[in-house]
PDB file of C-alpha atoms and ligand atoms in Angstrom:
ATOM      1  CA  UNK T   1     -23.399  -2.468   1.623  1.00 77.00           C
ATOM      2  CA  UNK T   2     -25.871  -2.651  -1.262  1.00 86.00           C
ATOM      3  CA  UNK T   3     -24.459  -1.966  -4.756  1.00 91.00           C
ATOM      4  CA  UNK T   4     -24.533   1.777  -4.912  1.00 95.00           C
ATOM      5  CA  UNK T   5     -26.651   2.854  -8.863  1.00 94.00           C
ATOM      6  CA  UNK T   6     -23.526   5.195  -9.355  1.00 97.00           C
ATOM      7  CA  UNK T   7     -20.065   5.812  -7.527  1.00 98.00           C
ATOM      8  CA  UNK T   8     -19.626   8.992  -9.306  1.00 98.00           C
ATOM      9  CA  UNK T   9     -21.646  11.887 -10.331  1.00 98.00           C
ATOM     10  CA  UNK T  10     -21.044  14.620 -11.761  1.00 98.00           C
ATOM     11  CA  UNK T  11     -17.656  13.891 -11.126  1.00 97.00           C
ATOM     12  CA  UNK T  12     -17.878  13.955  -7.628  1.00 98.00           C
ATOM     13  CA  UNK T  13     -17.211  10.289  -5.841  1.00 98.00           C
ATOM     14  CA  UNK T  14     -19.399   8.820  -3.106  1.00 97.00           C
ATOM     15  CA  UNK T  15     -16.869  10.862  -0.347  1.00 97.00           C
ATOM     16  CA  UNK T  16     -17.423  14.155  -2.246  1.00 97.00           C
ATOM     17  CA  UNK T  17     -13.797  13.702  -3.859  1.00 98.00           C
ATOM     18  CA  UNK T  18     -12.684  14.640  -7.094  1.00 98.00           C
ATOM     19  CA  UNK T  19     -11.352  11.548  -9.598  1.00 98.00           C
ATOM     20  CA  UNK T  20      -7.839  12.582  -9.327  1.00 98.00           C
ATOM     21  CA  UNK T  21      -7.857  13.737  -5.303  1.00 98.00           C
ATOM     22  CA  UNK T  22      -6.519  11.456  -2.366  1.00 98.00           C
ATOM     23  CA  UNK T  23      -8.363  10.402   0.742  1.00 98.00           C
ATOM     24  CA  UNK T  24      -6.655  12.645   4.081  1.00 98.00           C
ATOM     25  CA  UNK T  25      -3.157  10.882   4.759  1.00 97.00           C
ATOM     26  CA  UNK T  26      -1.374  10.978   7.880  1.00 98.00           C
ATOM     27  CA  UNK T  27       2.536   9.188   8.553  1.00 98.00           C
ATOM     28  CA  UNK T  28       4.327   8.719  11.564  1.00 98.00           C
ATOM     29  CA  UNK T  29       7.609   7.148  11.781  1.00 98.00           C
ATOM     30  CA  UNK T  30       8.716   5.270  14.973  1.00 97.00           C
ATOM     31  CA  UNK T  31       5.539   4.564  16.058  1.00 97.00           C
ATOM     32  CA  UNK T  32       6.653   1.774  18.168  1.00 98.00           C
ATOM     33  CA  UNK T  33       9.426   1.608  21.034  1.00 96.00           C
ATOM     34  CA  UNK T  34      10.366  -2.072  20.931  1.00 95.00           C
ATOM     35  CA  UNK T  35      10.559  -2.723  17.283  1.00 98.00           C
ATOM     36  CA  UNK T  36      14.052  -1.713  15.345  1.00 98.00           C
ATOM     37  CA  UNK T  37      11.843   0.339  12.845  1.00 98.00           C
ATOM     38  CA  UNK T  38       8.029   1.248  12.689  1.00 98.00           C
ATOM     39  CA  UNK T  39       5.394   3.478  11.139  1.00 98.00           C
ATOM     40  CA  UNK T  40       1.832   3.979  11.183  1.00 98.00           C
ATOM     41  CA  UNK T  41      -0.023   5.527   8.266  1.00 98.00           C
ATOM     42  CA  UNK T  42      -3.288   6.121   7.571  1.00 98.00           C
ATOM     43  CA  UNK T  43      -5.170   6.884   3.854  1.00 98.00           C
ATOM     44  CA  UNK T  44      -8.774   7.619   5.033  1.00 98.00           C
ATOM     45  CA  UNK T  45      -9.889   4.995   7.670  1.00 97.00           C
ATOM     46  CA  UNK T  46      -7.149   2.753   5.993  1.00 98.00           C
ATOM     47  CA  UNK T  47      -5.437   2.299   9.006  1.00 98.00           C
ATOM     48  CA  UNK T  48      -1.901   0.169   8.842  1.00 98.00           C
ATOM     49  CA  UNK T  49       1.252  -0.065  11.173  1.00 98.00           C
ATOM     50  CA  UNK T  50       4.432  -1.547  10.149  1.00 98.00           C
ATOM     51  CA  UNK T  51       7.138  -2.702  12.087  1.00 98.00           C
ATOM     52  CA  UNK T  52      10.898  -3.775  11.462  1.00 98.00           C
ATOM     53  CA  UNK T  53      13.360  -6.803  12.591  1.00 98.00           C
ATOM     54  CA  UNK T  54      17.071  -7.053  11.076  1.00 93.00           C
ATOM     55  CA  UNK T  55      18.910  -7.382   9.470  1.00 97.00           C
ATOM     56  CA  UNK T  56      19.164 -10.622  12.122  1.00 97.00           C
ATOM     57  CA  UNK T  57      19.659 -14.322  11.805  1.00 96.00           C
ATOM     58  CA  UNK T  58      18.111 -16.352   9.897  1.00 96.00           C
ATOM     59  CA  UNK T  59      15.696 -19.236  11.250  1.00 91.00           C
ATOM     60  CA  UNK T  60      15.633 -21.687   9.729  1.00 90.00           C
ATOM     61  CA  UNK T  61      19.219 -21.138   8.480  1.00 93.00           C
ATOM     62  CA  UNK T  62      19.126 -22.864   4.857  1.00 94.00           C
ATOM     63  CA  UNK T  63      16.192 -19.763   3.902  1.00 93.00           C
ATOM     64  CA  UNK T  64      19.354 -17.246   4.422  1.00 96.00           C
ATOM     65  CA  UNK T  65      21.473 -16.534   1.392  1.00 97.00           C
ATOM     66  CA  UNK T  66      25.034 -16.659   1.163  1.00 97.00           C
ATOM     67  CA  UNK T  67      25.376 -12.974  -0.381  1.00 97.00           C
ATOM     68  CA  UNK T  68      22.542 -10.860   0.579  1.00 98.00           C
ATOM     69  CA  UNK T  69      19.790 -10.352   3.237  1.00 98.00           C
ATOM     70  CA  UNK T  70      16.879 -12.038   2.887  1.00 98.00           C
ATOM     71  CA  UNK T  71      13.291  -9.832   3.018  1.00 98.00           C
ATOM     72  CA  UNK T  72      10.649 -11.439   4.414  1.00 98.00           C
ATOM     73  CA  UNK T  73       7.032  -9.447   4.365  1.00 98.00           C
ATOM     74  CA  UNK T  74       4.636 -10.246   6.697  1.00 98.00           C
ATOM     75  CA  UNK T  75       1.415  -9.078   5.834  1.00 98.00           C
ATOM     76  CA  UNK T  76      -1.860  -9.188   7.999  1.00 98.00           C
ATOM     77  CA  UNK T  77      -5.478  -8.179   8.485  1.00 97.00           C
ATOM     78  CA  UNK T  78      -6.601  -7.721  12.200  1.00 96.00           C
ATOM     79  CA  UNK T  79      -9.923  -9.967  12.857  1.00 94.00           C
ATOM     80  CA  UNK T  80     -11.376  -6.506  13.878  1.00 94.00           C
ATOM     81  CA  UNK T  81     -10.111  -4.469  10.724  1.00 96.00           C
ATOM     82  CA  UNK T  82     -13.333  -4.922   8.601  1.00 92.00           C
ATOM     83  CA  UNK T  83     -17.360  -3.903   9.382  1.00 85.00           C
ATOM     84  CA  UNK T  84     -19.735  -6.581   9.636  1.00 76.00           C
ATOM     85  CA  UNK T  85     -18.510  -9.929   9.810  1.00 75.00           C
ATOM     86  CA  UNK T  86     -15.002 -10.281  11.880  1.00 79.00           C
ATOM     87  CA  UNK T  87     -12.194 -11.674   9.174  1.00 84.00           C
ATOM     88  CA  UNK T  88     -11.302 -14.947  10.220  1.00 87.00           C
ATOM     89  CA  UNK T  89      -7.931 -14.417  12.112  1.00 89.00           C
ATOM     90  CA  UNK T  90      -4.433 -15.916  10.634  1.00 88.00           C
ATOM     91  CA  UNK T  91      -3.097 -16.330   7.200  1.00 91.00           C
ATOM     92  CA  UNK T  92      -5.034 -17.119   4.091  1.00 94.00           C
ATOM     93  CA  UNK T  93      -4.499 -17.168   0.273  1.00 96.00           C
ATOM     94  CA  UNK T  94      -4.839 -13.644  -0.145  1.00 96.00           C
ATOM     95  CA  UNK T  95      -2.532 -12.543   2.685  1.00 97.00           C
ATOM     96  CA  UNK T  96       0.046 -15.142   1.409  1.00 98.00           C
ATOM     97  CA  UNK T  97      -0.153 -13.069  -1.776  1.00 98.00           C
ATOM     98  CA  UNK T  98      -0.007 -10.084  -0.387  1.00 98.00           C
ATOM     99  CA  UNK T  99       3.260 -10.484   1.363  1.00 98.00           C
ATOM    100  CA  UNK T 100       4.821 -12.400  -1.513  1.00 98.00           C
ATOM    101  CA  UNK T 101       4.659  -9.051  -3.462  1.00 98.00           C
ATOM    102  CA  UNK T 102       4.965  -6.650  -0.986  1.00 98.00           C
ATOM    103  CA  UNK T 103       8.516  -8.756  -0.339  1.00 98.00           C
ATOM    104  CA  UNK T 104       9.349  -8.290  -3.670  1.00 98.00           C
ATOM    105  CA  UNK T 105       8.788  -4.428  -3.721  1.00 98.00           C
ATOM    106  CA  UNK T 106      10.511  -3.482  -0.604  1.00 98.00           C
ATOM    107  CA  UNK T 107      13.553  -5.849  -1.668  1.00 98.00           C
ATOM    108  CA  UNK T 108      13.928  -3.709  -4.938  1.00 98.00           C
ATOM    109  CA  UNK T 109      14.843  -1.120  -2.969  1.00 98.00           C
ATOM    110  CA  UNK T 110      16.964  -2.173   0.485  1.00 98.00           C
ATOM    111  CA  UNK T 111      20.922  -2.726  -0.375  1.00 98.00           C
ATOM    112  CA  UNK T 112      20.730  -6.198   0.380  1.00 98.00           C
ATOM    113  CA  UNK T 113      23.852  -7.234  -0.824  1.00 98.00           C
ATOM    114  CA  UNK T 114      25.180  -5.299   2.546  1.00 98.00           C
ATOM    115  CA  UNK T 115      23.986  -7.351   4.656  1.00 98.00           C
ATOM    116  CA  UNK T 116      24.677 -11.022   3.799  1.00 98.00           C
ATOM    117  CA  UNK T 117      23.023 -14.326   5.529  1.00 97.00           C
ATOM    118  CA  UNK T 118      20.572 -11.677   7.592  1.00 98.00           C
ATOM    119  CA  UNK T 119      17.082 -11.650   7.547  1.00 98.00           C
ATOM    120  CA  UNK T 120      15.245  -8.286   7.205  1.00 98.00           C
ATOM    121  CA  UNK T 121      11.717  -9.107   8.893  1.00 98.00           C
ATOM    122  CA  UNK T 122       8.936  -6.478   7.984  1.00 98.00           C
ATOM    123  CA  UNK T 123       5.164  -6.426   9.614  1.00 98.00           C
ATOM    124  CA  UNK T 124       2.850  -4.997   8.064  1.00 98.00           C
ATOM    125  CA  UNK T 125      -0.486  -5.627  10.501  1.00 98.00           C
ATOM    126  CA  UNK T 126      -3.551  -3.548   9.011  1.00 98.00           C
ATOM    127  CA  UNK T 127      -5.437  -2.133  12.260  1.00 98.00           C
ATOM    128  CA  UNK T 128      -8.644  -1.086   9.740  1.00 98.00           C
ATOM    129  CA  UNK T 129      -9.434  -1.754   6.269  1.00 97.00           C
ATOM    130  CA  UNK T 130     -11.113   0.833   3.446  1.00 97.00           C
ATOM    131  CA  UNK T 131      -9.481  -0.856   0.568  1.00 97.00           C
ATOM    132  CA  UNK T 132      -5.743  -0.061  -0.531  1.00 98.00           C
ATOM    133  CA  UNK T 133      -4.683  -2.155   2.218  1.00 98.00           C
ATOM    134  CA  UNK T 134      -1.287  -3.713   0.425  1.00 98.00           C
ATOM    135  CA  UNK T 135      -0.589   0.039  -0.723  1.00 98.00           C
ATOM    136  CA  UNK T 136      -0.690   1.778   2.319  1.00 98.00           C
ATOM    137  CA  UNK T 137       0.696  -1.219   4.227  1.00 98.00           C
ATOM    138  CA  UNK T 138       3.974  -0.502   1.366  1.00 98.00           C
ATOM    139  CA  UNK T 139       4.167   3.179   1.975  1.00 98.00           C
ATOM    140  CA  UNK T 140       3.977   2.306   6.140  1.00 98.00           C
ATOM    141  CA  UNK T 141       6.818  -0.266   5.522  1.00 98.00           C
ATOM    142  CA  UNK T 142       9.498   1.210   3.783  1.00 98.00           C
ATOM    143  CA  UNK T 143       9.247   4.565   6.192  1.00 98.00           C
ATOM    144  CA  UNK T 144       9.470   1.772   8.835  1.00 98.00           C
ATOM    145  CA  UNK T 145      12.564   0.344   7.273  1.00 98.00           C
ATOM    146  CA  UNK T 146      14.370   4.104   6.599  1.00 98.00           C
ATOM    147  CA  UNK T 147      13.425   4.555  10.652  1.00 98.00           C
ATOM    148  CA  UNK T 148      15.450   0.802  11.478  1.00 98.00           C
ATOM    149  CA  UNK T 149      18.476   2.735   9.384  1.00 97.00           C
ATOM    150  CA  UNK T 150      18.510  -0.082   6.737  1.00 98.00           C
ATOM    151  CA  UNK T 151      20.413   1.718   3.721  1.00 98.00           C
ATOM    152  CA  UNK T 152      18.060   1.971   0.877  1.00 98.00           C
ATOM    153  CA  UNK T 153      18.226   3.419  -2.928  1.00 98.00           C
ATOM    154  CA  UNK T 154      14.592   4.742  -2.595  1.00 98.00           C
ATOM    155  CA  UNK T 155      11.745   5.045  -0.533  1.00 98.00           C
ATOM    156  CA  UNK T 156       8.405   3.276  -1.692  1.00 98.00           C
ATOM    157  CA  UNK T 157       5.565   5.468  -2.060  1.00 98.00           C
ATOM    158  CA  UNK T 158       2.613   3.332  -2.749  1.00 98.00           C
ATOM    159  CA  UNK T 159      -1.117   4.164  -4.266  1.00 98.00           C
ATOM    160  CA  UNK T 160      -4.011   2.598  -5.916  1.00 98.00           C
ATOM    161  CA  UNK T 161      -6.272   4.018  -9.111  1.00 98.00           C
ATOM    162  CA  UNK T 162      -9.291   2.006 -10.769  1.00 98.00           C
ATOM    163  CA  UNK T 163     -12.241   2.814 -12.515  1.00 98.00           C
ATOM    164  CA  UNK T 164     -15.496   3.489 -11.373  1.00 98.00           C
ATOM    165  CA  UNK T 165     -19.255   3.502 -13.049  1.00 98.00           C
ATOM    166  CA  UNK T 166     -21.206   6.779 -12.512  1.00 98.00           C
ATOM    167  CA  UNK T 167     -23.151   9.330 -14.742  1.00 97.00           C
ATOM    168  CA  UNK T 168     -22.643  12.977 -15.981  1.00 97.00           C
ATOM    169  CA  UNK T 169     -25.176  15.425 -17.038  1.00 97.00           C
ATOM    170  CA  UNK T 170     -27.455  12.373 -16.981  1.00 95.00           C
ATOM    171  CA  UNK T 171     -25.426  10.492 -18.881  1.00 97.00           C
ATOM    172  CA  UNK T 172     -23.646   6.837 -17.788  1.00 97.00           C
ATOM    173  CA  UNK T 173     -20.225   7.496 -17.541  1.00 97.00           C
ATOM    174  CA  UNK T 174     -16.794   5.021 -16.975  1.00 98.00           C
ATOM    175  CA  UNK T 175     -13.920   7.667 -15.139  1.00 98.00           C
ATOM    176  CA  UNK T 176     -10.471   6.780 -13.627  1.00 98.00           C
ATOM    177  CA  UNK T 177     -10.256   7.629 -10.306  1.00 98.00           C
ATOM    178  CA  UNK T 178      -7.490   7.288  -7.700  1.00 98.00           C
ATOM    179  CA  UNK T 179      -7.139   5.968  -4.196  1.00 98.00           C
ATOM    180  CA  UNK T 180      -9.702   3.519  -4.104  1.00 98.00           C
ATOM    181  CA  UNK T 181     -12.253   3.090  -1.048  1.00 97.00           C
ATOM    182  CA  UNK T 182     -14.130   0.266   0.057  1.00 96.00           C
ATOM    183  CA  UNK T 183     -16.897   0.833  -2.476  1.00 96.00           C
ATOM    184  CA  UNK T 184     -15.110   1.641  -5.074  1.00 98.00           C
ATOM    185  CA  UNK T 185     -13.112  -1.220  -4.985  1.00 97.00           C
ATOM    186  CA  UNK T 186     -16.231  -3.617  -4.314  1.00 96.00           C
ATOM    187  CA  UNK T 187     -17.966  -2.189  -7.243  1.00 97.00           C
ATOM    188  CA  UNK T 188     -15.759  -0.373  -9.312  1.00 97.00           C
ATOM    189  CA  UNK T 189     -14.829  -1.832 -12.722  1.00 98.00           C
ATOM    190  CA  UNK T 190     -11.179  -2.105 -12.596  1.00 98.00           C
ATOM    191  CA  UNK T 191      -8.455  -1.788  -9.687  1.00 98.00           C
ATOM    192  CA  UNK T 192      -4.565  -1.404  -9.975  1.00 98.00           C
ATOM    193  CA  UNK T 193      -2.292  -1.531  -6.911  1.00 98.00           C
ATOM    194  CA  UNK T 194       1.032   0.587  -7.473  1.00 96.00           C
ATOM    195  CA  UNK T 195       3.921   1.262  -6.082  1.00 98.00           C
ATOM    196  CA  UNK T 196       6.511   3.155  -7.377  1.00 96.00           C
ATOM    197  CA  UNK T 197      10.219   4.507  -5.894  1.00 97.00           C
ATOM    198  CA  UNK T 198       9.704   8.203  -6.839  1.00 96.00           C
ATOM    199  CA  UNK T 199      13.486   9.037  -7.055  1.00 95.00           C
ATOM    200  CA  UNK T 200      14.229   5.904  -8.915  1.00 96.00           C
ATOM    201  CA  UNK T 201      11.463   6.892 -10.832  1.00 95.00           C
ATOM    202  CA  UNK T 202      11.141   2.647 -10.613  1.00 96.00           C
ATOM    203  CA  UNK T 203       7.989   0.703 -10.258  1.00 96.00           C
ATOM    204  CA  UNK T 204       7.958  -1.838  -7.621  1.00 96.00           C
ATOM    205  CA  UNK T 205       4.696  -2.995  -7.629  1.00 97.00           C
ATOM    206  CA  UNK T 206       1.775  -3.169 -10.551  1.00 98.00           C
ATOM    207  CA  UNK T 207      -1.164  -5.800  -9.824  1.00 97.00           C
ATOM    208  CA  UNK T 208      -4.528  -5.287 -12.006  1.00 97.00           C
ATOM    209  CA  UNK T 209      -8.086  -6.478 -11.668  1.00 96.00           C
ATOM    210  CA  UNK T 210     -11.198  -5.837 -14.217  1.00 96.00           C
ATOM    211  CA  UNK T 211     -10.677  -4.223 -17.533  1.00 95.00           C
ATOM    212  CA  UNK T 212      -9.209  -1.212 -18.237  1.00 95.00           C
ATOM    213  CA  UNK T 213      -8.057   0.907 -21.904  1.00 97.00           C
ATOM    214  CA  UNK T 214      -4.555   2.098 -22.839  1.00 97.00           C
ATOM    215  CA  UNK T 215      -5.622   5.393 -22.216  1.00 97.00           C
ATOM    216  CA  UNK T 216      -7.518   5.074 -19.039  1.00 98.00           C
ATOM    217  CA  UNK T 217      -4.252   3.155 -17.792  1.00 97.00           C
ATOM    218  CA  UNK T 218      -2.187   6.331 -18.407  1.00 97.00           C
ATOM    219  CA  UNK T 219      -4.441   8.815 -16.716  1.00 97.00           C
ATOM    220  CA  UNK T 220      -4.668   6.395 -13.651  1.00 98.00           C
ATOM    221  CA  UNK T 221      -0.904   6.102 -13.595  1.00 97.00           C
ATOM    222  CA  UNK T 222      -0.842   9.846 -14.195  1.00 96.00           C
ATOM    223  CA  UNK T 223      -2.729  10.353 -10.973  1.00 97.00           C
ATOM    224  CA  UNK T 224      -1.153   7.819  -9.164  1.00 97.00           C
ATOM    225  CA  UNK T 225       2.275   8.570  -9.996  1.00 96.00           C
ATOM    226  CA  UNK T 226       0.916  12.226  -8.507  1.00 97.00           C
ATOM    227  CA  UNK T 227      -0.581  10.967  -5.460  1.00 97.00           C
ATOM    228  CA  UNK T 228       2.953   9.112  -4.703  1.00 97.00           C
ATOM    229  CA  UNK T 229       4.880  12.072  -4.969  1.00 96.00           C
ATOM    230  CA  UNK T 230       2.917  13.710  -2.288  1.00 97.00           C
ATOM    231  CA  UNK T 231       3.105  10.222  -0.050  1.00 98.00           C
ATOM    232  CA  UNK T 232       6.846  11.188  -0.677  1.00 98.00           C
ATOM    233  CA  UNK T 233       7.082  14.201   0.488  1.00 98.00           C
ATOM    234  CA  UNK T 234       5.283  13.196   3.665  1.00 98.00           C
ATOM    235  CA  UNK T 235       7.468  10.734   4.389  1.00 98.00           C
ATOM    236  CA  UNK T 236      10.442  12.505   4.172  1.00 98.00           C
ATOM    237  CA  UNK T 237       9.060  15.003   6.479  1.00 98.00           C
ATOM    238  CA  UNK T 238       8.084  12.107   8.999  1.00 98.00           C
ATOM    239  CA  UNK T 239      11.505  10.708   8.736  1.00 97.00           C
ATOM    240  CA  UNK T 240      13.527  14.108   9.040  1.00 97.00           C
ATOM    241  CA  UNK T 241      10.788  14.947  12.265  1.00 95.00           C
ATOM    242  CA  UNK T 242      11.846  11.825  14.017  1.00 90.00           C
ATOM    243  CA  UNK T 243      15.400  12.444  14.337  1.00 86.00           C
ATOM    244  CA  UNK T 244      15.415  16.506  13.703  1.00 85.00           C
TER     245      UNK T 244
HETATM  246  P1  ADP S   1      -6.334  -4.055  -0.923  1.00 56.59           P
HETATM  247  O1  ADP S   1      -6.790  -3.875   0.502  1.00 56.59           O
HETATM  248  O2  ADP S   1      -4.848  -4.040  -1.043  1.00 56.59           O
HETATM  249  O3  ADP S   1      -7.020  -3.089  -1.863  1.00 56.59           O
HETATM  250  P2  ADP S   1      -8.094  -6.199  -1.871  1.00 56.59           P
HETATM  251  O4  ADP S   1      -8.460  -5.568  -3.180  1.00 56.59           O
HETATM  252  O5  ADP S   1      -7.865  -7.670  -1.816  1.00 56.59           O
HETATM  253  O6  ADP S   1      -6.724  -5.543  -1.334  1.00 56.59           O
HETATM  254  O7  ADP S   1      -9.181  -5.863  -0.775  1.00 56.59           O
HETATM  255  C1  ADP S   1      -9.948  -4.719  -0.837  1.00 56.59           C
HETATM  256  C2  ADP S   1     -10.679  -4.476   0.461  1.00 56.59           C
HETATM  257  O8  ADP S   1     -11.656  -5.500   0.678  1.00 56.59           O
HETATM  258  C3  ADP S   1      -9.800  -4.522   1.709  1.00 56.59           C
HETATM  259  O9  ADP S   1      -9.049  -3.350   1.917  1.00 56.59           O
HETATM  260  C4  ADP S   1     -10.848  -4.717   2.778  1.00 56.59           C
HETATM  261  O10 ADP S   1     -11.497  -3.477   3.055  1.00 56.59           O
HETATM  262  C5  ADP S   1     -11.817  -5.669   2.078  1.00 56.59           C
HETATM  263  N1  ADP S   1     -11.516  -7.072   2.465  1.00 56.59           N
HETATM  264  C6  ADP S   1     -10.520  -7.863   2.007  1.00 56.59           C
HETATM  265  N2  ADP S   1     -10.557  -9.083   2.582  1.00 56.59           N
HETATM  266  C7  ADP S   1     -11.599  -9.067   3.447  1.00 56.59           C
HETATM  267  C8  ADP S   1     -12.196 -10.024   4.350  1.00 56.59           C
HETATM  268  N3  ADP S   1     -11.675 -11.249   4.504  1.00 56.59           N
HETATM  269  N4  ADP S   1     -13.279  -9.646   5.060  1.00 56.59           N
HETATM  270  C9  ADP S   1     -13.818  -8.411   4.905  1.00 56.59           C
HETATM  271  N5  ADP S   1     -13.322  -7.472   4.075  1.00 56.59           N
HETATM  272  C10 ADP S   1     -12.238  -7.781   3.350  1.00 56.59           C
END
């Protein structure tokens, strides 16, 4: 895709979306029959299922620690996720990354300490990619991980904001916007990954790219701490489906 001249006009994005509104999200929980835990969610044509192991033993056994479970994030683009070229299949840098952090975040909430010398194996394999891949993938997991019954202080509910270039009343214009697409990701001037445990009120997850104000920071938190407490409520209401 050719650099768009504007991703917002008017205050309307490329997808006809306000800044502060969400791309169509859809959660299901136990998605898969062979896998101890799973969800699928979808943010737009973000498309992401996650899947759950443990807590189980460790391999290689000196990784496991002697008073907790460890969490070990698996996170992976599908050679057929992106348009045009096909992403070169297996791990690279980026997906290394990714599952460092998303580790991290999911282990902030899961009572490890319960569960000592386990592993707790997550998969997070994203089936299609429109940006907010590591978010969504988040959001998938720890639904995936309430579904395995792994006790948990929180869920995560996970979003993205930025900042896009664009005009109003003819005029150039820099505006927050959140829940990033493909464009606005490629060519927008800032992009923050978030995740956040909404009845902690805890923040699991904060990665930043491009430059962003004080002020534009709080308005995109603002909207993304918004956007996660409607993830929330949706994945409660997956959850409670399931086993109603
Ligand atoms: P996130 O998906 O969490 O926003 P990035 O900002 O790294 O993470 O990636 C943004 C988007 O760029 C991805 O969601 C995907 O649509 C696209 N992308 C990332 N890596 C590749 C790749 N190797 N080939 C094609 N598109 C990619």
């Amino acid at each position: 895709m050719e650099k768009p001249q504007t991703l917002i006009t008017d205050n309307k994005r490329l997808d006809g979306r306000s800044p502060e509104e969400m791309r169509p999200l859809k959660i299901i929980a136990g998605y898969l029959e062979k896998a101890d835990g799973s969800a699928y969610a979808e943010c737009g044509s973000t498309k992401v299922v996650a899947a759950v192991y443990g807590p189980r033993d460790v391999h290689p056994k000196h990784d496991s620690e002697a008073d907790k479970a460890i969490v070990r994030c698996k996170y992976d683009m599908a050679s057929f996720s992106v348009d045009g070229e096909r992403k070169r299949p297996g791990p690279d840098r980026r997906s290394v990354e990714i599952s460092k952090v998303c580790s991290g975040a999911l282990e902030s909430v899961i009572m490890t300490h319960r569960f000592p010398k386990t592993a707790i194996d997550v998969f997070v394999e994203i089936i299609q990619a429109d940006a907010s891949t590591r978010v969504t993938g988040l959001t998938a997991a720890s639904v995936a991980l309430a579904d395995a019954g792994i006790p948990m202080t929180d869920l995560i509910s996970a979003c993205s904001f930025g900042k896009v270039y664009g005009t109003l009343n003819g005029e150039p214009v820099e505006t927050v916007v959140v829940d990033l697409d493909k464009a606005e990701d490629n060519w927008g001037l800032a992009d923050v990954a978030f995740a956040y445990a909404p009845n902690l009120g805890q923040i699991s997850l904060l990665q930043m790219d491009g430059r962003i104000t004080r002020e534009e920071f709080s308005s995109g938190m603002s909207y993304g701490i918004n956007m996660c407490k409607q993830l929330y409520e949706l994945q409660k209401a997956t959850l409670k489906k399931k086993y109603e």
